[in-house]
Coordinates of C-alpha atoms and ligand atoms in Angstrom, one line a residue:
M17 CA 0.2 26.3 17.4
A18 CA 3.4 28.2 18.2
L19 CA 3.9 29.5 14.8
A20 CA 5.8 32.8 15.1
M21 CA 4.4 34.0 11.8
S22 CA 2.9 37.4 12.5
S23 CA 5.5 39.2 10.3
T24 CA 6.4 36.4 7.9
P25 CA 4.9 35.4 4.6
A26 CA 3.9 32.1 6.2
T27 CA 0.9 33.9 7.7
R28 CA -0.7 33.1 4.3
L29 CA 0.5 29.5 4.5
L30 CA -1.1 28.2 7.6
P31 CA -0.4 24.4 7.6
Q32 CA -4.2 23.7 7.9
R33 CA -4.8 25.6 4.6
L34 CA -2.1 23.7 2.6
P35 CA -3.1 20.7 0.5
K36 CA -2.1 17.5 2.2
V37 CA 0.0 16.3 -0.7
C38 CA 3.0 18.1 -2.2
L39 CA 4.1 16.7 -5.5
A40 CA 7.9 16.5 -5.7
L41 CA 9.1 17.4 -9.2
S42 CA 12.3 16.3 -10.6
G43 CA 13.7 16.2 -14.2
D44 CA 17.0 16.6 -16.0
T45 CA 16.0 19.9 -17.6
A46 CA 13.8 22.8 -16.7
D47 CA 11.6 22.0 -19.7
D48 CA 11.1 18.4 -18.5
M49 CA 10.2 19.6 -15.0
L50 CA 7.8 22.2 -16.2
A51 CA 6.2 19.9 -18.7
I52 CA 5.3 17.6 -15.7
A53 CA 4.2 20.6 -13.6
E54 CA 2.0 21.7 -16.5
S55 CA 0.3 18.3 -16.8
M56 CA -0.1 17.6 -13.1
A57 CA -0.8 21.0 -11.5
R58 CA -4.6 21.0 -11.9
D59 CA -4.9 17.9 -9.7
N60 CA -1.9 18.7 -7.6
P61 CA -1.8 22.4 -6.8
F62 CA 1.1 22.0 -4.3
L63 CA 4.4 21.5 -6.0
E64 CA 8.0 21.1 -4.9
F65 CA 10.6 22.1 -7.5
R66 CA 13.7 20.1 -6.9
L67 CA 16.1 22.6 -8.4
D68 CA 19.1 20.6 -7.3
Y69 CA 18.2 18.0 -10.0
L70 CA 18.8 20.7 -12.7
K71 CA 22.3 21.3 -14.1
Q72 CA 21.7 25.1 -14.0
P73 CA 19.0 25.9 -11.4
L74 CA 19.3 29.6 -11.9
A75 CA 18.6 29.4 -15.6
A76 CA 15.4 27.5 -14.9
L77 CA 13.9 30.3 -12.7
P78 CA 12.5 32.5 -15.5
K79 CA 10.5 29.5 -16.8
I80 CA 9.3 28.7 -13.3
H81 CA 8.3 32.3 -12.9
R82 CA 6.2 32.2 -16.1
F83 CA 4.6 29.0 -15.0
L84 CA 3.7 30.3 -11.6
E85 CA 2.3 33.5 -13.1
T86 CA 0.0 31.5 -15.3
H87 CA -0.9 29.0 -12.5
Q88 CA -1.7 31.4 -9.7
Y89 CA -3.5 28.7 -7.7
V90 CA -0.2 26.7 -7.3
T91 CA 1.7 26.8 -4.0
A92 CA 5.4 26.1 -4.8
I93 CA 8.3 25.0 -2.7
A94 CA 11.8 25.6 -4.0
T95 CA 14.4 23.1 -2.8
C96 CA 18.0 23.1 -3.9
R97 CA 19.4 20.4 -1.6
R98 CA 23.2 20.2 -1.4
A99 CA 25.0 16.9 -2.2
D100 CA 26.3 16.5 1.3
S101 CA 22.7 16.6 2.6
G102 CA 21.5 14.0 0.2
G103 CA 20.6 16.3 -2.7
K104 CA 22.4 16.9 -6.0
F105 CA 23.5 20.5 -5.8
K106 CA 27.2 20.8 -5.8
G107 CA 27.5 24.6 -5.5
S108 CA 28.5 26.6 -2.4
L109 CA 26.3 27.5 0.5
A110 CA 26.2 31.1 -0.8
A111 CA 25.1 29.8 -4.2
Q112 CA 22.4 27.7 -2.6
L113 CA 21.0 30.7 -0.7
E114 CA 21.1 32.7 -3.9
V115 CA 19.1 30.1 -5.8
L116 CA 16.5 30.0 -3.0
A117 CA 16.2 33.8 -2.8
K118 CA 15.8 34.0 -6.6
A119 CA 13.3 31.1 -6.6
H120 CA 11.2 33.1 -4.2
A121 CA 11.5 36.1 -6.4
A122 CA 10.3 33.8 -9.3
G123 CA 7.1 33.1 -7.3
C124 CA 7.9 30.1 -5.0
Q125 CA 6.2 31.0 -1.7
I126 CA 8.1 28.4 0.3
V127 CA 11.8 27.6 0.3
D128 CA 13.5 24.5 1.9
L129 CA 16.8 24.7 3.5
E130 CA 18.6 21.8 5.2
L131 CA 19.7 22.1 8.8
Q132 CA 23.3 21.4 7.7
S133 CA 23.3 24.5 5.5
A134 CA 21.3 26.6 7.9
S135 CA 23.7 25.9 10.7
K136 CA 26.6 27.1 8.6
A137 CA 24.9 30.2 7.3
K138 CA 24.8 33.5 9.1
P139 CA 21.6 34.0 11.1
E140 CA 21.0 37.3 9.2
A141 CA 21.2 35.5 5.9
I142 CA 18.5 33.1 7.0
A143 CA 16.4 35.8 8.6
R144 CA 16.6 37.7 5.3
L145 CA 15.4 34.7 3.3
R146 CA 12.6 34.1 5.8
S147 CA 11.5 37.7 5.6
R148 CA 10.5 37.0 2.0
A149 CA 9.6 33.4 1.8
A150 CA 8.1 30.9 4.2
L151 CA 11.0 28.7 5.4
I152 CA 11.0 24.9 5.7
L153 CA 14.0 23.9 7.8
S154 CA 14.7 20.2 6.8
F155 CA 16.7 17.3 8.1
H156 CA 17.1 14.0 6.4
D157 CA 18.5 10.8 8.1
F158 CA 19.3 8.4 5.3
R159 CA 20.1 5.6 7.6
A160 CA 17.6 5.2 10.4
T161 CA 14.7 6.6 12.4
R162 CA 16.4 7.9 15.6
N163 CA 16.8 10.8 17.9
L164 CA 13.8 12.7 16.5
D165 CA 13.2 14.8 19.6
E166 CA 16.9 15.7 19.9
T167 CA 17.1 16.6 16.2
L168 CA 14.0 18.8 16.6
A169 CA 15.5 20.5 19.6
K170 CA 18.5 21.4 17.5
M171 CA 16.4 22.6 14.6
L172 CA 14.2 24.8 16.8
K173 CA 17.2 27.0 17.5
I174 CA 16.9 28.3 14.0
P175 CA 13.6 30.2 13.5
A176 CA 11.6 28.6 10.6
D177 CA 8.0 28.3 9.5
F178 CA 8.0 24.5 9.2
Y179 CA 10.4 21.9 10.6
K180 CA 10.7 18.9 8.3
L181 CA 12.2 15.7 9.7
V182 CA 12.6 12.8 7.3
A183 CA 14.0 9.5 8.6
T184 CA 14.6 6.1 7.1
A185 CA 12.5 3.2 8.2
A186 CA 14.4 -0.1 8.6
T187 CA 11.4 -1.8 10.1
L188 CA 7.6 -1.2 10.3
S189 CA 8.1 -0.1 14.0
D190 CA 10.1 2.9 12.8
N191 CA 6.8 4.3 11.5
V192 CA 5.4 4.1 14.9
A193 CA 8.3 6.1 16.3
M194 CA 7.7 8.8 13.7
M195 CA 4.0 8.9 14.4
K196 CA 4.4 9.1 18.1
F197 CA 6.9 11.9 17.6
L198 CA 4.5 13.8 15.4
Q199 CA 1.6 13.2 17.7
A200 CA 3.6 14.6 20.6
Q201 CA 5.1 17.6 18.9
S202 CA 2.8 18.8 16.1
G203 CA 0.6 20.7 18.5
K204 CA 3.5 22.9 19.4
H205 CA 5.3 23.3 16.1
A206 CA 4.5 23.1 12.4
L207 CA 6.0 19.8 11.4
I208 CA 6.4 17.7 8.4
G209 CA 7.6 14.2 9.2
L210 CA 7.8 10.9 7.4
C211 CA 10.0 7.8 6.9
M212 CA 11.7 7.1 3.7
G213 CA 12.4 3.6 2.4
E214 CA 10.2 0.7 1.4
Q215 CA 9.4 0.0 5.1
G216 CA 8.4 3.6 5.5
I217 CA 5.6 3.7 2.9
I218 CA 2.9 3.6 5.5
S219 CA 4.3 6.7 7.1
R220 CA 3.4 8.7 4.0
V221 CA -0.2 8.2 4.9
L222 CA 0.0 7.8 8.7
S223 CA 2.1 10.9 9.3
V224 CA -0.6 13.2 8.0
R225 CA -3.0 11.5 10.4
A226 CA -0.5 12.0 13.2
G227 CA 0.0 15.7 12.6
S228 CA 2.4 16.3 9.7
A229 CA 1.3 19.4 7.9
F230 CA 1.5 17.6 4.6
T231 CA 3.3 14.7 2.9
F232 CA 5.3 14.3 -0.3
A233 CA 4.3 12.3 -3.3
A234 CA 6.1 11.2 -6.5
V235 CA 4.8 12.1 -9.9
S236 CA 4.8 8.4 -10.9
A237 CA 6.5 5.2 -9.7
D238 CA 9.4 5.9 -12.1
L239 CA 9.9 9.6 -11.0
K240 CA 10.6 9.3 -7.3
T241 CA 12.7 11.8 -5.5
A242 CA 13.0 9.8 -2.4
P243 CA 13.0 6.0 -1.7
G244 CA 9.6 4.7 -0.8
Q245 CA 7.7 7.7 -2.2
V246 CA 4.2 6.8 -3.3
S247 CA 2.7 8.4 -6.4
A248 CA 0.2 11.2 -5.9
R249 CA -2.3 9.3 -7.9
D250 CA -2.1 6.3 -5.5
L251 CA -2.1 8.6 -2.4
R252 CA -5.3 10.2 -3.5
G253 CA -7.0 7.5 -5.5
I254 CA -6.2 4.4 -3.4
Y255 CA -5.4 5.9 0.1
R256 CA -7.7 8.9 -0.1
I257 CA -5.1 11.0 1.7
D258 CA -7.3 14.1 1.6
Q259 CA -9.9 12.4 3.9
V260 CA -7.4 10.9 6.3
D261 CA -7.8 12.5 9.8
A262 CA -7.3 11.6 13.4
A263 CA -10.5 9.5 13.4
T264 CA -9.5 7.4 10.4
R265 CA -9.3 3.7 11.3
I266 CA -6.3 1.9 10.0
Y267 CA -6.4 -1.5 8.4
G268 CA -3.7 -3.3 6.6
V269 CA -2.4 -6.4 4.8
A270 CA 0.6 -8.0 6.4
G271 CA 3.0 -10.3 4.6
D272 CA 6.5 -10.7 3.2
P273 CA 6.7 -9.8 0.4
I274 CA 3.7 -7.5 0.1
E275 CA 4.7 -5.1 -2.7
H276 CA 2.4 -6.7 -5.3
S277 CA -0.6 -7.3 -3.1
L278 CA -3.9 -6.4 -4.7
S279 CA -5.5 -6.1 -1.3
P280 CA -5.0 -2.4 -0.8
V281 CA -6.7 -1.7 -4.2
I282 CA -9.7 -3.8 -3.4
M283 CA -10.1 -2.9 0.3
N284 CA -9.7 0.9 -0.2
T285 CA -12.3 0.7 -3.0
A286 CA -14.7 -0.9 -0.5
L287 CA -14.0 1.5 2.2
R288 CA -14.5 4.5 -0.1
R289 CA -17.7 3.0 -1.7
E290 CA -19.3 2.4 1.8
N291 CA -18.1 5.7 3.2
V292 CA -16.1 4.2 6.0
N293 CA -13.5 6.5 7.5
G294 CA -10.7 4.0 7.2
V295 CA -7.6 3.4 5.2
Y296 CA -6.0 0.1 4.3
L297 CA -2.2 -0.1 4.0
P298 CA 0.4 -2.6 2.8
L299 CA 2.4 -3.7 5.8
H300 CA 5.7 -5.3 4.9
A301 CA 6.2 -7.2 8.1
K302 CA 9.6 -8.9 8.4
T303 CA 8.6 -10.6 11.7
L304 CA 5.3 -11.3 13.3
K305 CA 6.5 -9.8 16.6
E306 CA 7.0 -6.5 14.8
L307 CA 3.6 -6.7 13.2
I308 CA 1.9 -7.3 16.6
Y309 CA 3.7 -4.3 18.0
C310 CA 2.4 -2.1 15.2
A311 CA -1.1 -3.6 15.6
R312 CA -1.1 -2.4 19.2
E313 CA 0.7 0.9 18.8
I314 CA -0.6 2.4 15.6
P315 CA -3.3 1.0 16.5
L316 CA -4.6 -1.2 13.7
H317 CA -8.3 -2.1 13.7
G318 CA -8.1 -5.0 11.3
L319 CA -5.5 -7.0 9.5
S320 CA -5.4 -9.3 6.5
I321 CA -2.8 -11.9 6.9
T322 CA -1.1 -13.4 3.9
M323 CA 2.0 -15.4 3.1
P324 CA 4.0 -16.5 5.0
Y325 CA 2.1 -15.7 8.2
K326 CA -1.3 -17.4 7.9
Q327 CA -0.3 -20.4 10.1
A328 CA 2.3 -18.6 12.3
M329 CA -0.3 -16.0 13.4
L330 CA -2.3 -18.6 15.4
P331 CA -0.3 -18.4 18.7
Y332 CA -0.7 -14.6 18.8
L333 CA -4.5 -14.7 18.7
D334 CA -6.5 -14.3 21.9
N335 CA -9.4 -16.1 20.3
S336 CA -10.4 -17.4 16.9
D337 CA -13.4 -18.7 14.9
A338 CA -14.0 -22.4 14.2
H339 CA -12.6 -22.2 10.6
T340 CA -9.3 -20.8 11.8
A341 CA -8.9 -23.6 14.3
K342 CA -9.9 -26.3 11.9
I343 CA -7.9 -25.1 8.9
G344 CA -4.9 -24.1 11.1
A345 CA -4.6 -20.8 9.3
C346 CA -5.8 -17.3 9.9
N347 CA -6.2 -14.7 7.2
T348 CA -8.2 -12.1 9.1
V349 CA -7.6 -10.3 12.4
V350 CA -9.8 -8.0 14.3
R351 CA -8.3 -5.9 17.1
G352 CA -11.1 -5.5 19.7
Q353 CA -11.8 -2.5 21.9
D354 CA -10.1 -4.5 24.7
G355 CA -6.9 -4.7 22.6
K356 CA -7.3 -8.4 22.1
L357 CA -6.7 -10.0 18.7
Y358 CA -9.5 -12.2 17.2
G359 CA -8.7 -14.4 14.3
F360 CA -10.9 -15.5 11.4
N361 CA -10.5 -17.4 8.3
T362 CA -12.4 -15.9 5.4
D363 CA -10.9 -18.1 2.7
V364 CA -13.8 -20.5 3.3
A365 CA -16.2 -17.8 2.3
G366 CA -13.9 -17.1 -0.7
V367 CA -14.5 -20.7 -1.9
V368 CA -18.1 -21.2 -0.9
R369 CA -19.7 -18.0 -2.0
P370 CA -18.7 -18.1 -5.7
L371 CA -19.8 -21.7 -5.8
E372 CA -23.2 -21.4 -4.2
Q373 CA -24.0 -18.7 -6.7
R374 CA -23.7 -21.4 -9.4
L375 CA -24.9 -24.6 -7.9
A376 CA -26.2 -26.4 -4.8
I377 CA -23.2 -27.4 -2.8
A378 CA -24.9 -30.0 -0.7
N379 CA -24.2 -33.4 -2.2
A380 CA -22.1 -32.0 -5.0
K381 CA -19.1 -34.1 -6.0
V382 CA -16.1 -31.9 -5.7
L383 CA -12.5 -32.6 -6.7
V384 CA -9.9 -30.4 -4.9
L385 CA -6.4 -30.3 -6.4
G386 CA -3.7 -29.6 -3.7
A387 CA -3.5 -30.1 0.0
G388 CA -2.0 -26.8 1.3
G389 CA -3.6 -23.9 3.1
A390 CA -5.9 -22.9 0.2
A391 CA -7.0 -26.5 -0.3
R392 CA -7.7 -26.9 3.4
A393 CA -10.1 -23.9 3.3
A394 CA -11.9 -25.4 0.3
V395 CA -12.1 -28.9 1.7
F396 CA -13.4 -27.9 5.2
G397 CA -15.7 -25.3 3.8
L398 CA -17.3 -27.6 1.3
K399 CA -17.6 -30.5 3.7
E400 CA -19.4 -28.2 6.1
R401 CA -21.9 -27.4 3.4
G402 CA -22.5 -31.1 2.7
A403 CA -20.4 -31.6 -0.4
E404 CA -18.6 -34.9 -1.1
V405 CA -15.0 -34.1 -1.6
W406 CA -12.1 -35.9 -3.2
I407 CA -8.5 -34.6 -2.8
L408 CA -5.7 -35.1 -5.3
N409 CA -2.3 -33.9 -4.4
R410 CA 1.3 -34.2 -5.8
T411 CA 2.4 -35.6 -2.4
S412 CA -0.3 -38.2 -1.6
A413 CA 0.5 -38.4 2.1
K414 CA -0.6 -34.8 2.6
A415 CA -3.8 -35.5 0.7
Q416 CA -4.4 -38.5 2.9
K417 CA -3.9 -36.6 6.1
L418 CA -6.2 -33.8 5.1
A419 CA -8.8 -36.3 3.9
R420 CA -8.7 -38.0 7.4
Q421 CA -9.1 -34.7 9.2
A422 CA -12.0 -33.5 7.0
K423 CA -13.6 -36.8 6.4
A424 CA -13.1 -36.5 2.7
H425 CA -11.7 -39.0 0.2
T426 CA -8.4 -39.1 -1.7
I427 CA -8.1 -40.1 -5.3
K428 CA -5.3 -41.2 -7.6
R429 CA -4.7 -39.4 -10.8
A430 CA -5.2 -42.6 -12.8
D431 CA -8.7 -42.9 -11.3
L432 CA -9.9 -39.4 -12.2
R433 CA -11.8 -40.5 -15.2
K434 CA -13.7 -43.1 -13.3
L435 CA -15.7 -40.4 -11.4
A436 CA -17.9 -37.6 -12.7
F437 CA -17.4 -34.4 -10.7
D438 CA -19.7 -31.5 -10.4
V439 CA -16.8 -29.2 -9.5
I440 CA -13.1 -29.2 -9.9
I441 CA -11.1 -26.7 -7.8
N442 CA -7.5 -25.9 -8.4
A443 CA -5.9 -25.1 -5.1
T444 CA -2.3 -25.4 -6.3
P445 CA -0.2 -22.5 -7.7
V446 CA 0.1 -24.3 -11.1
G447 CA -0.9 -21.8 -13.8
M448 CA 0.2 -18.7 -11.9
G449 CA 2.0 -15.9 -13.7
N450 CA 1.1 -16.2 -17.4
T451 CA 2.3 -19.7 -17.8
R452 CA 0.6 -22.2 -20.0
D453 CA 0.9 -24.8 -17.2
C454 CA -2.2 -26.6 -16.3
P455 CA -2.8 -28.9 -13.2
L456 CA -4.8 -31.4 -15.4
K457 CA -4.6 -32.7 -18.9
D458 CA -7.4 -31.6 -21.3
E459 CA -9.1 -34.9 -21.1
E460 CA -9.1 -34.9 -17.3
I461 CA -11.1 -31.7 -17.2
Q462 CA -14.6 -33.0 -16.9
A463 CA -17.1 -31.2 -14.6
K464 CA -20.0 -28.8 -14.6
V465 CA -17.9 -26.0 -13.0
V466 CA -14.2 -25.4 -12.9
F467 CA -12.9 -23.1 -10.2
D468 CA -9.3 -21.9 -10.3
M469 CA -8.0 -20.2 -7.2
V470 CA -5.1 -18.8 -9.2
Y471 CA -6.1 -15.2 -10.0
D472 CA -3.1 -13.9 -12.0
P473 CA -3.7 -14.3 -14.9
V474 CA -7.4 -13.8 -14.6
E475 CA -8.0 -16.5 -17.3
T476 CA -5.6 -19.4 -16.6
H477 CA -4.9 -22.1 -19.1
L478 CA -7.1 -24.4 -17.0
L479 CA -10.0 -22.0 -17.3
Q480 CA -9.4 -21.6 -21.1
V481 CA -9.6 -25.3 -21.6
A482 CA -12.7 -25.6 -19.4
R483 CA -14.4 -22.8 -21.2
A484 CA -13.6 -24.3 -24.6
K485 CA -15.4 -27.4 -23.4
G486 CA -18.5 -25.5 -22.4
I487 CA -17.8 -25.9 -18.7
A488 CA -18.8 -23.0 -16.4
V489 CA -15.7 -21.3 -15.0
I490 CA -14.9 -19.4 -11.8
P491 CA -11.8 -17.3 -12.0
G492 CA -9.6 -16.9 -8.9
V493 CA -10.4 -13.2 -8.6
E494 CA -13.8 -14.2 -7.4
M495 CA -12.3 -16.0 -4.5
F496 CA -10.0 -13.1 -3.8
V497 CA -12.9 -10.7 -3.8
Q498 CA -15.2 -12.8 -1.7
Q499 CA -12.6 -13.5 1.0
A500 CA -11.9 -9.8 1.1
A501 CA -15.6 -9.0 1.1
R502 CA -16.1 -11.2 4.2
Q503 CA -13.2 -9.5 5.9
F504 CA -14.8 -6.1 5.2
E505 CA -18.0 -7.3 6.7
I506 CA -16.3 -8.6 9.8
W507 CA -14.5 -5.3 10.3
T508 CA -17.2 -2.8 9.5
G509 CA -20.5 -4.7 10.0
K510 CA -21.6 -3.4 6.6
P511 CA -22.3 -5.5 3.5
A512 CA -19.3 -5.4 1.1
P513 CA -19.7 -3.9 -2.3
A514 CA -18.4 -7.0 -4.0
G515 CA -19.2 -5.8 -7.6
D516 CA -17.1 -2.7 -7.2
M517 CA -14.3 -4.7 -5.6
L518 CA -14.3 -7.2 -8.4
R519 CA -14.2 -4.3 -11.0
A520 CA -11.3 -2.6 -9.2
V521 CA -9.2 -5.8 -9.0
T522 CA -9.9 -6.8 -12.6
I523 CA -8.9 -3.3 -13.8
T524 CA -5.7 -3.4 -11.8
L525 CA -4.8 -6.9 -13.1
Q526 CA -5.4 -5.8 -16.6
E527 CA -3.3 -2.7 -16.1
R528 CA -0.5 -4.8 -14.7
A529 CA -0.6 -7.2 -17.5
A530 CA -0.5 -4.4 -20.1
A531 CA 2.5 -2.8 -18.3
Q532 CA 4.3 -6.1 -18.3
K533 CA 3.6 -6.6 -22.0
Q534 CA 4.8 -3.1 -22.7
K535 CA 8.1 -3.8 -20.8
K536 CA 8.6 -7.0 -22.8
D537 CA 8.0 -5.3 -26.1
Ligands
LIG28 P1 -1.4 -22.4 -0.3 O1 -1.4 -21.9 1.1 O2 -1.5 -21.4 -1.3 O3 -2.3 -23.5 -0.5 P2 0.8 -24.3 0.1 O4 0.3 -24.5 1.4 O5 2.3 -24.1 -0.2 O6 0.1 -23.0 -0.5 O7 0.2 -25.5 -0.8 C1 0.5 -25.6 -2.2 C2 -0.2 -26.8 -2.7 O8 0.0 -26.9 -4.1 C3 0.4 -28.1 -2.2 O9 -0.6 -29.1 -2.1 C4 1.4 -28.5 -3.2 O10 1.7 -29.9 -3.3 P3 2.7 -30.6 -2.4 O11 1.9 -30.9 -1.1 O12 3.1 -31.8 -3.1 O13 3.8 -29.7 -2.1 C5 0.7 -28.1 -4.5 N1 1.7 -27.7 -5.5 C6 2.6 -26.8 -5.5 N2 3.3 -26.7 -6.7 C7 2.8 -27.8 -7.4 C8 3.1 -28.3 -8.7 N3 4.0 -27.7 -9.5 N4 2.4 -29.3 -9.2 C9 1.4 -29.9 -8.4 N5 1.1 -29.4 -7.2 C10 1.8 -28.4 -6.7

């Protein structure tokens, strides 16, 4: 590594020795900032003080000094980004350099200076600063991910200890550009690189794998200092950033939108529990073409496919299992060693597994509500296991079509009470999102088992009514867990830790419900 550090303080700060996550601290006052530092330092010994967020950065330094004296294990970056470089500091260049020099005197081992400021400053002024502190020379592009090599070439004219290039991702593919840049250049220079923005979230994990010395994290979802920043808790807890290395396999869930997907929680729990060197990321794919490009270039080892791409994925597959072809939807992709994409549909396992734990499916009489993608997985999966299936759908023509294809029956709502079902499955979205909506009237809910594919809320109104009637219930989270478990098995060849996965998803749903309630109150 061409780090010209022999006479600089950066000798003590070799990139390999730094923690992989630097926590960016903001706050309106020094007291706020230090209170957060105090509470987070033990788990996050690498902190960036965003001094430009403070009205009087210089006045905060004695407090930072005291903090760093009592927390000797902390490595601190001082940043005082000027407003014209995307920060909040309105003072002159001289004032900025003074803040950084004094921040170093207060104990910050590293200072961050933007290329724009550094280009205007006298080389001696920068050399003086760098003779004391390790210097990060930074450049932020708030619009796009472009000209990375050219920008680095410009930056290299100014001697620094780390070169930080932050771009903005407009598409998933921009992350690929950043990764390729890091892979090509990080052997020659100490680099920090990532993409901002919602589309750039994956770069916050992938860049470390590609050679970025470290990445930046937010204190919490509400205290971000850059768009798309992920909280330190999620980077460590969910994405296990500390274990991510060049050998880490990348998996992801692709959809649009994807922000609220529970798949990253459940899959990363499974990967951790089974000691798989893999990480699973949310991929906000705006087009399938872009997703396929990322699958090839990152490369991705496995993909979960969700709304709205389950059907549209089919033409991109080189081969698929029988379920995918029959159902006409793919929710799982494996990228083979040969680069080919193999499609699977694990929604069938999501329906069948929870049921077979409760009753014999062969010859069971099952009523499926709905005739969309989820219903198709249920109908084909159950027919395959020898169940007798009736379909009831709002649009009866769709029910009839599916019944013809799967050799199932249709039923009119008025006739529901003429038949006794063993199982009722709700494969419509009715009941989703804390409503009291129910796809059936109380008196229509007659069965041994009621299975609701809706998983948020965990206990839908349908399940509440069924439970009150003494009927066994299967919440949608079980389907969610089992379809994910089957994906995990396909990707890794290991049995999935379904119990841990269920616990992780249940806890997350409970946390979300509590946060929503708190917002309302
Ligand atoms: P998915 O892939 O999750 O199954 P989908 O393919 O859009 O989603 O299918 C949703 C199913 O729920 C459809 O059968 C739909 O009925 P229509 O075929 O009449 O559209 C059904 N559905 C959606 N909203 C519904 C509602 N409010 N009441 C009853 N059925 C509903």
